[in-house]
Tab-separated table of C-alpha atoms in Angstrom:
chain	number	residue	atom	x	y	z
A	69	MET	CA	33.399	12.304	-11.151
A	70	ASN	CA	30.364	14.553	-10.794
A	71	ALA	CA	27.988	11.706	-11.640
A	72	VAL	CA	29.520	9.480	-8.918
A	73	LYS	CA	29.185	12.363	-6.406
A	74	ASN	CA	25.502	12.769	-7.348
A	75	ASN	CA	24.914	9.053	-6.934
A	76	TYR	CA	26.338	9.199	-3.419
A	77	PHE	CA	24.006	12.058	-2.705
A	78	TYR	CA	20.941	10.066	-3.795
A	79	ILE	CA	22.141	6.962	-1.908
A	80	PHE	CA	22.828	8.928	1.198
A	81	PHE	CA	19.439	10.597	1.375
A	82	THR	CA	17.584	7.431	0.361
A	83	LEU	CA	19.293	5.555	3.222
A	84	ILE	CA	18.367	8.326	5.668
A	85	ALA	CA	14.727	8.197	4.526
A	86	ALA	CA	14.715	4.352	4.828
A	87	GLY	CA	16.191	4.695	8.336
A	88	CYS	CA	13.478	7.182	9.276
A	89	GLY	CA	10.900	4.775	7.945
A	90	LEU	CA	12.317	1.979	10.102
A	91	VAL	CA	12.265	4.186	13.187
A	92	TRP	CA	8.655	5.253	12.440
A	93	ALA	CA	7.597	1.596	12.162
A	94	PHE	CA	8.648	0.920	15.773
A	95	THR	CA	7.923	4.199	17.510
A	96	ASN	CA	4.904	5.974	16.152
A	97	LEU	CA	1.364	5.051	17.142
A	98	GLY	CA	-1.519	7.157	18.262
A	99	TYR	CA	-5.140	6.709	19.231
A	100	ASP	CA	-6.258	7.021	15.630
A	101	GLY	CA	-4.034	4.076	14.700
A	102	GLU	CA	-5.419	1.965	17.556
A	103	TYR	CA	-8.931	2.862	16.397
A	104	GLN	CA	-8.096	1.837	12.828
A	105	ILE	CA	-6.717	-1.545	13.965
A	106	ALA	CA	-9.717	-2.186	16.195
A	107	MET	CA	-12.063	-1.305	13.306
A	108	CYS	CA	-10.195	-3.753	10.948
A	109	SER	CA	-10.178	-6.439	13.603
A	110	ARG	CA	-13.951	-6.118	13.997
A	111	LEU	CA	-14.377	-6.344	10.216
A	112	LEU	CA	-12.236	-9.517	10.122
A	113	ARG	CA	-14.274	-11.052	12.984
A	114	GLY	CA	-17.426	-10.679	10.930
A	115	ASP	CA	-19.028	-7.403	12.080
A	116	LYS	CA	-21.001	-5.882	9.250
A	117	MET	CA	-20.344	-2.319	8.181
A	118	PHE	CA	-23.243	0.106	8.546
A	119	LEU	CA	-25.222	-2.460	10.566
A	120	GLU	CA	-22.941	-3.188	13.580
A	121	MET	CA	-20.078	-0.797	12.916
A	122	TRP	CA	-20.936	2.901	12.863
A	123	GLU	CA	-17.484	4.507	12.874
A	124	PRO	CA	-17.164	7.548	10.629
A	125	HIS	CA	-14.231	6.319	8.589
A	126	GLN	CA	-15.177	2.669	8.413
A	127	THR	CA	-14.717	2.400	4.648
A	128	SER	CA	-10.991	2.944	5.209
A	129	ALA	CA	-10.884	-0.462	6.957
A	130	PHE	CA	-10.698	-2.468	3.755
A	131	LEU	CA	-7.002	-2.031	2.960
A	132	PRO	CA	-5.601	-2.589	6.479
A	133	ALA	CA	-8.040	-5.519	6.952
A	134	ALA	CA	-6.735	-7.034	3.734
A	135	LEU	CA	-3.159	-6.644	5.040
A	136	MET	CA	-4.123	-8.029	8.473
A	137	TRP	CA	-5.907	-11.114	7.122
A	138	PRO	CA	-2.821	-13.064	5.931
A	139	TYR	CA	-0.845	-12.016	9.022
A	140	ILE	CA	-3.537	-13.437	11.349
A	141	ARG	CA	-4.029	-16.582	9.230
A	142	ILE	CA	-0.299	-17.341	9.044
A	143	LEU	CA	0.708	-16.488	12.648
A	144	GLY	CA	-2.649	-17.122	14.371
A	145	THR	CA	-2.240	-14.082	16.610
A	146	THR	CA	-2.427	-10.301	16.476
A	147	THR	CA	0.801	-9.856	18.463
A	148	GLY	CA	3.015	-7.589	16.427
A	149	ILE	CA	0.240	-6.497	14.092
A	150	VAL	CA	0.934	-2.821	14.716
A	151	VAL	CA	4.558	-3.123	13.666
A	152	TYR	CA	3.516	-5.216	10.616
A	153	LEU	CA	0.958	-2.612	9.534
A	154	GLN	CA	3.450	0.212	10.099
A	155	ILE	CA	6.011	-1.554	7.884
A	156	CYS	CA	3.319	-2.145	5.247
A	157	GLY	CA	2.445	1.531	5.386
A	158	ILE	CA	6.164	2.511	4.943
A	159	LEU	CA	6.460	0.136	2.021
A	160	ILE	CA	3.349	1.571	0.395
A	161	ARG	CA	4.579	5.110	0.948
A	162	GLY	CA	7.972	4.158	-0.471
A	163	ALA	CA	6.376	2.583	-3.533
A	164	LEU	CA	4.256	5.682	-4.092
A	165	ALA	CA	7.297	7.963	-3.674
A	166	PHE	CA	9.123	5.919	-6.302
A	167	LEU	CA	6.042	6.205	-8.577
A	168	VAL	CA	6.033	9.962	-8.083
A	169	TYR	CA	9.711	10.017	-8.989
A	170	ARG	CA	9.213	7.927	-12.117
A	171	THR	CA	6.170	9.965	-13.173
A	172	LEU	CA	7.904	13.334	-12.765
A	173	ARG	CA	11.271	12.158	-14.095
A	174	CYS	CA	9.970	12.241	-17.651
A	175	ASP	CA	9.278	15.973	-17.495
A	176	LEU	CA	11.507	17.350	-14.718
A	177	ALA	CA	15.208	17.159	-14.041
A	178	LYS	CA	16.361	14.211	-11.909
A	179	PRO	CA	17.322	16.238	-8.818
A	180	ILE	CA	13.952	18.014	-8.773
A	181	SER	CA	11.877	14.875	-9.241
A	182	TYR	CA	14.009	13.028	-6.644
A	183	GLY	CA	13.585	15.941	-4.172
A	184	ILE	CA	9.805	15.921	-4.661
A	185	ALA	CA	9.647	12.137	-4.169
A	186	LEU	CA	11.844	12.332	-1.096
A	187	LEU	CA	9.685	15.105	0.391
A	188	TYR	CA	6.550	13.007	-0.403
A	189	PHE	CA	8.046	10.079	1.477
A	190	MET	CA	9.129	12.084	4.490
A	191	ILE	CA	5.955	14.139	5.042
A	192	SER	CA	2.782	12.424	6.134
A	193	PRO	CA	-0.670	13.615	7.153
A	194	LYS	CA	-0.310	11.623	10.359
A	195	ASP	CA	2.658	10.867	12.603
A	196	TYR	CA	2.448	7.153	11.833
A	197	ALA	CA	2.518	5.076	8.688
A	198	LEU	CA	-0.482	2.874	9.300
A	199	PRO	CA	-2.685	2.502	6.222
A	200	GLU	CA	-5.482	4.503	7.881
A	201	PHE	CA	-7.948	7.072	6.538
A	202	SER	CA	-5.720	10.146	6.174
A	203	ASN	CA	-2.767	8.208	4.694
A	204	GLN	CA	-5.115	6.387	2.308
A	205	GLN	CA	-6.608	9.671	1.220
A	206	LEU	CA	-3.117	11.004	0.371
A	207	TRP	CA	-2.098	7.736	-1.338
A	208	PHE	CA	-5.139	7.524	-3.573
A	209	SER	CA	-4.858	11.271	-4.412
A	210	THR	CA	-1.207	10.582	-5.366
A	211	LEU	CA	-2.279	7.773	-7.631
A	212	LEU	CA	-4.849	10.041	-9.231
A	213	PHE	CA	-2.179	12.782	-9.634
A	214	CYS	CA	0.200	10.361	-11.323
A	215	CYS	CA	-2.562	9.219	-13.652
A	216	PHE	CA	-3.390	12.795	-14.611
A	217	TRP	CA	0.285	13.744	-15.044
A	218	SER	CA	0.864	10.732	-17.344
């Protein structure tokens, strides 16, 4: 009975986190996100970094540009690209939270590793989930942490 109760606990909080991610995908965008999308759009149109683009965080344009490329090729428009990139960011964050859980689960109790992973998913350096500079910095640091922990 206790195991079933614990499973409901995990399902409940996972669904709340997924719901928050869905809300974030449609509601959160700031000027940094707009800047990131414009930078990626310029990269996809052929502007050359360090020659024609002099933005300070331009090297963070590779990941979102790689995500934008199939969207633009398939749909032929940039309409909806913000929501698409937000959803991609939520999926990346969710995958990394799961990786954190799986990495820590070997050495910590399940409730503790789940709580850390849930906290990781819910807290972000920015208010939005776009794969932009600050989020990428956190994501790559998380991957490094998981490698060191393993």
